Amino acid sequence: MSILLRFIFFANALYNNIKKFLGQKMNINEKIQKLCYQRGWSMYELAQEAGITQSTLTSMMKRGNPPKIENLQFICDAFGISLSQFFMEDEKLEIVSEEEKELLTLFRKMSESKKTALIDLLKN
């Protein structure tokens, strides 16, 4: 699949997830609070992890304003998820640890024979 087709597919999926999310009752700020709660993070910890000021985050949450897209990207990076994953329904959202990301990256670089051997090893 060409890079352009992959981009179009990703953009379409992101658009559909955002459209679906906006029709739901939970807003963006509630989703951020929920993800913080799941990790046991305070707003201060999220601000530190996301690299944005605590005052920006606190002001946004108190006023009920959604974050600017670049701040939402920083927030998603802090949570270890993509923007697309952020807008997915909760039951479909799967958080991947740094170790799992590394394993996936290494797995994708393997030859087909090595992938098969690793899968066989893990199954036994």
Coordinates of N, CA and C in Angstrom, one line a residue:
M1 N 0.9 -1.2 0.0 CA 0.0 0.0 0.0 C 0.9 1.2 0.0
S2 N 0.6 2.2 -0.9 CA 1.5 3.4 -1.0 C 1.3 4.3 0.3
I3 N 2.2 5.1 0.5 CA 2.2 6.1 1.6 C 1.0 7.0 1.5
L4 N 0.6 7.4 0.3 CA -0.5 8.3 0.1 C -1.8 7.5 0.5
L5 N -1.9 6.3 0.1 CA -3.1 5.5 0.4 C -3.2 5.3 1.9
R6 N -2.1 5.0 2.5 CA -2.1 4.8 4.0 C -2.5 6.1 4.7
F7 N -2.0 7.2 4.2 CA -2.4 8.5 4.8 C -3.9 8.8 4.7
I8 N -4.4 8.5 3.5 CA -5.8 8.7 3.2 C -6.6 7.8 4.1
F9 N -6.2 6.6 4.3 CA -6.9 5.6 5.1 C -6.9 6.1 6.6
F10 N -5.7 6.5 7.1 CA -5.6 7.0 8.4 C -6.4 8.3 8.6
A11 N -6.4 9.3 7.7 CA -7.1 10.5 7.8 C -8.6 10.2 7.9
N12 N -9.1 9.3 7.0 CA -10.5 8.9 7.0 C -10.9 8.3 8.3
A13 N -10.1 7.4 8.8 CA -10.4 6.7 10.1 C -10.5 7.7 11.2
L14 N -9.5 8.6 11.3 CA -9.4 9.7 12.3 C -10.7 10.5 12.2
Y15 N -11.1 11.0 11.0 CA -12.3 11.8 10.8 C -13.5 11.1 11.3
N16 N -13.7 9.8 11.0 CA -14.8 9.0 11.4 C -14.9 8.9 12.9
N17 N -13.7 8.7 13.5 CA -13.6 8.5 15.0 C -14.0 9.8 15.7
I18 N -13.5 11.0 15.1 CA -13.8 12.3 15.7 C -15.3 12.5 15.6
K19 N -15.8 12.3 14.4 CA -17.3 12.5 14.2 C -18.1 11.7 15.2
K20 N -17.7 10.4 15.3 CA -18.4 9.5 16.3 C -18.3 10.0 17.7
F21 N -17.1 10.4 18.1 CA -16.8 10.9 19.4 C -17.6 12.1 19.7
L22 N -17.7 13.1 18.8 CA -18.5 14.3 19.0 C -19.9 14.0 19.2
G23 N -20.4 12.9 18.7 CA -21.8 12.6 18.9 C -22.1 11.9 20.3
Q24 N -21.0 11.6 21.0 CA -21.2 11.0 22.3 C -21.3 12.0 23.3
K25 N -21.8 11.6 24.5 CA -22.0 12.5 25.6 C -20.7 12.9 26.3
M26 N -19.7 12.0 26.3 CA -18.5 12.4 27.0 C -17.7 13.4 26.1
N27 N -17.3 14.5 26.7 CA -16.5 15.4 25.9 C -15.0 15.1 26.0
I28 N -14.2 15.9 25.3 CA -12.8 15.7 25.3 C -12.2 15.9 26.7
N29 N -12.6 16.9 27.4 CA -12.0 17.1 28.8 C -12.4 16.0 29.7
E30 N -13.6 15.4 29.6 CA -13.9 14.3 30.4 C -13.1 13.1 30.1
K31 N -12.8 12.9 28.8 CA -11.9 11.8 28.4 C -10.5 11.9 29.0
I32 N -10.0 13.2 28.9 CA -8.7 13.4 29.5 C -8.7 13.1 31.0
Q33 N -9.7 13.6 31.7 CA -9.8 13.3 33.1 C -9.9 11.8 33.4
K34 N -10.7 11.1 32.6 CA -10.8 9.6 32.7 C -9.5 8.9 32.5
L35 N -8.7 9.3 31.5 CA -7.4 8.7 31.3 C -6.4 9.0 32.4
C36 N -6.5 10.2 33.0 CA -5.7 10.6 34.1 C -6.1 9.7 35.3
Y37 N -7.3 9.5 35.6 CA -7.8 8.7 36.7 C -7.3 7.3 36.5
Q38 N -7.4 6.7 35.3 CA -6.9 5.4 35.1 C -5.5 5.2 35.4
R39 N -4.7 6.2 35.2 CA -3.2 6.1 35.5 C -2.9 6.6 36.9
G40 N -3.9 7.2 37.6 CA -3.6 7.7 38.9 C -2.8 9.0 38.8
W41 N -3.0 9.8 37.7 CA -2.3 11.0 37.5 C -3.1 12.2 38.0
S42 N -2.5 13.2 38.5 CA -3.1 14.5 38.8 C -3.0 15.3 37.5
M43 N -3.6 16.5 37.5 CA -3.5 17.4 36.3 C -2.0 17.9 36.3
Y44 N -1.4 18.1 37.4 CA 0.0 18.5 37.4 C 0.9 17.4 36.8
E45 N 0.7 16.2 37.1 CA 1.5 15.1 36.5 C 1.2 15.0 35.0
L46 N 0.0 15.2 34.6 CA -0.3 15.2 33.1 C 0.4 16.3 32.4
A47 N 0.4 17.5 33.0 CA 1.1 18.7 32.4 C 2.6 18.4 32.3
Q48 N 3.1 17.8 33.3 CA 4.6 17.5 33.3 C 4.9 16.5 32.2
E49 N 4.1 15.4 32.1 CA 4.3 14.4 31.1 C 4.1 14.9 29.7
A50 N 3.1 15.8 29.6 CA 2.7 16.3 28.2 C 3.6 17.5 27.8
G51 N 4.4 18.1 28.8 CA 5.2 19.2 28.4 C 4.5 20.5 28.2
I52 N 3.3 20.6 28.8 CA 2.5 21.9 28.7 C 2.4 22.4 30.1
T53 N 2.1 23.7 30.2 CA 2.1 24.3 31.5 C 0.8 23.9 32.3
Q54 N 1.0 23.8 33.6 CA -0.2 23.4 34.4 C -1.3 24.4 34.3
S55 N -0.9 25.7 34.2 CA -2.0 26.7 34.1 C -2.8 26.6 32.9
T56 N -2.2 26.2 31.8 CA -2.9 26.0 30.5 C -3.9 24.8 30.7
L57 N -3.4 23.7 31.3 CA -4.3 22.6 31.4 C -5.4 22.8 32.4
T58 N -5.1 23.4 33.5 CA -6.1 23.7 34.6 C -7.1 24.7 34.0
S59 N -6.7 25.7 33.3 CA -7.6 26.7 32.8 C -8.5 26.1 31.8
M60 N -8.0 25.2 30.9 CA -8.8 24.5 29.9 C -9.8 23.7 30.6
M61 N -9.4 22.9 31.6 CA -10.4 22.0 32.3 C -11.5 22.8 33.1
K62 N -11.1 23.9 33.7 CA -12.1 24.6 34.5 C -13.1 25.3 33.6
R63 N -12.6 25.8 32.5 CA -13.5 26.5 31.6 C -14.3 25.6 30.7
G64 N -13.9 24.3 30.7 CA -14.6 23.4 29.8 C -14.2 23.5 28.3
N65 N -13.2 24.2 28.1 CA -12.7 24.4 26.7 C -11.9 23.2 26.3
P66 N -12.1 22.7 25.1 CA -11.3 21.6 24.6 C -9.9 22.1 24.3
P67 N -8.8 21.3 24.4 CA -7.5 21.8 24.1 C -7.3 22.1 22.6
K68 N -6.3 22.9 22.3 CA -5.9 23.1 20.9 C -5.4 21.8 20.5
I69 N -5.4 21.6 19.1 CA -5.0 20.3 18.6 C -3.6 19.9 18.9
E70 N -2.7 20.9 18.9 CA -1.3 20.6 19.3 C -1.1 20.2 20.8
N71 N -1.9 20.8 21.6 CA -1.9 20.4 23.0 C -2.5 19.1 23.2
L72 N -3.6 18.8 22.5 CA -4.2 17.4 22.5 C -3.2 16.4 22.1
Q73 N -2.4 16.7 21.1 CA -1.4 15.8 20.6 C -0.3 15.5 21.7
F74 N 0.1 16.6 22.4 CA 1.1 16.4 23.5 C 0.4 15.6 24.6
I75 N -0.8 15.8 24.9 CA -1.5 15.0 25.9 C -1.6 13.5 25.5
C76 N -2.0 13.3 24.3 CA -2.0 11.9 23.8 C -0.6 11.3 23.8
D77 N 0.4 12.0 23.5 CA 1.8 11.5 23.6 C 2.1 11.1 25.0
A78 N 1.7 11.9 26.0 CA 1.9 11.6 27.4 C 1.2 10.3 27.8
F79 N 0.0 10.1 27.3 CA -0.7 8.9 27.6 C -0.3 7.7 26.8
G80 N 0.6 7.9 25.8 CA 1.1 6.8 25.0 C 0.1 6.3 24.0
I81 N -0.8 7.2 23.5 CA -1.8 6.9 22.5 C -1.8 7.9 21.4
S82 N -2.4 7.5 20.3 CA -2.5 8.4 19.1 C -3.8 9.2 19.2
L83 N -3.9 10.2 18.4 CA -5.1 11.0 18.4 C -6.3 10.1 18.0
S84 N -6.0 9.2 17.0 CA -7.1 8.3 16.6 C -7.5 7.4 17.8
Q85 N -6.6 6.9 18.5 CA -7.0 6.1 19.7 C -7.7 6.9 20.7
F86 N -7.4 8.2 20.9 CA -8.1 9.0 21.9 C -9.5 9.1 21.5
F87 N -9.9 9.2 20.3 CA -11.3 9.3 19.9 C -12.0 8.0 19.7
M88 N -11.3 6.9 19.9 CA -12.0 5.6 19.9 C -12.9 5.4 21.1
E89 N -13.8 4.5 20.9 CA -14.7 4.1 22.1 C -13.8 3.4 23.1
D90 N -14.1 3.6 24.4 CA -13.3 3.1 25.4 C -13.0 1.6 25.3
E91 N -14.0 0.8 24.9 CA -13.8 -0.6 24.9 C -12.8 -1.0 23.8
K92 N -12.6 -0.1 22.8 CA -11.6 -0.4 21.8 C -10.3 0.1 22.0
L93 N -10.1 1.0 23.1 CA -8.9 1.6 23.4 C -8.0 0.7 24.1
E94 N -6.8 0.4 23.6 CA -5.8 -0.4 24.2 C -4.5 0.4 24.4
I95 N -4.1 0.5 25.6 CA -2.9 1.3 25.9 C -1.7 0.3 25.8
V96 N -0.7 0.8 25.1 CA 0.5 0.0 24.8 C 1.6 0.6 25.6
S97 N 2.3 -0.3 26.4 CA 3.5 0.2 27.2 C 4.6 0.5 26.2
E98 N 5.7 1.1 26.8 CA 6.9 1.4 26.0 C 7.5 0.1 25.6
E99 N 7.6 -0.9 26.5 CA 8.1 -2.2 26.1 C 7.4 -2.9 25.0
E100 N 6.1 -2.8 25.0 CA 5.2 -3.4 24.0 C 5.5 -2.7 22.6
K101 N 5.6 -1.4 22.7 CA 5.9 -0.6 21.5 C 7.2 -1.0 20.9
E102 N 8.2 -1.2 21.8 CA 9.5 -1.6 21.3 C 9.5 -3.0 20.7
L103 N 8.7 -4.0 21.3 CA 8.6 -5.3 20.8 C 7.9 -5.3 19.4
L104 N 6.9 -4.4 19.3 CA 6.2 -4.3 18.0 C 7.1 -3.8 16.9
T105 N 7.8 -2.7 17.3 CA 8.8 -2.2 16.3 C 9.8 -3.2 15.8
L106 N 10.4 -3.9 16.8 CA 11.3 -5.0 16.4 C 10.7 -6.1 15.6
F107 N 9.5 -6.5 16.0 CA 8.8 -7.5 15.3 C 8.5 -7.1 13.8
R108 N 8.1 -5.9 13.6 CA 7.9 -5.4 12.2 C 9.1 -5.4 11.4
K109 N 10.3 -5.3 12.0 CA 11.5 -5.3 11.2 C 12.1 -6.7 10.9
M110 N 11.5 -7.7 11.5 CA 11.9 -9.1 11.3 C 11.5 -9.6 9.9
S111 N 12.3 -10.6 9.5 CA 11.9 -11.3 8.3 C 10.7 -12.2 8.6
E112 N 10.0 -12.7 7.6 CA 8.8 -13.5 7.8 C 9.2 -14.8 8.5
S113 N 10.4 -15.4 8.2 CA 10.8 -16.6 8.8 C 11.1 -16.4 10.3
K114 N 11.7 -15.3 10.7 CA 11.9 -15.0 12.1 C 10.6 -14.7 12.8
K115 N 9.7 -14.0 12.2 CA 8.4 -13.8 12.8 C 7.7 -15.1 13.1
T116 N 7.7 -16.0 12.2 CA 7.1 -17.3 12.4 C 7.8 -18.1 13.5
A117 N 9.1 -18.0 13.5 CA 9.8 -18.7 14.6 C 9.5 -18.1 15.9
L118 N 9.4 -16.8 16.0 CA 9.1 -16.2 17.3 C 7.7 -16.5 17.8
I119 N 6.8 -16.5 16.9 CA 5.4 -16.8 17.2 C 5.3 -18.3 17.7
D120 N 6.0 -19.2 17.0 CA 6.0 -20.6 17.4 C 6.6 -20.7 18.8
L121 N 7.7 -20.0 19.1 CA 8.4 -20.0 20.4 C 7.4 -19.6 21.5
L122 N 6.7 -18.5 21.2 CA 5.8 -17.9 22.2 C 4.6 -18.8 22.5
K123 N 4.1 -19.5 21.4 CA 3.0 -20.4 21.6 C 3.3 -21.6 22.4
N124 N 4.5 -22.1 22.4 CA 4.9 -23.3 23.1 C 5.4 -23.0 24.5

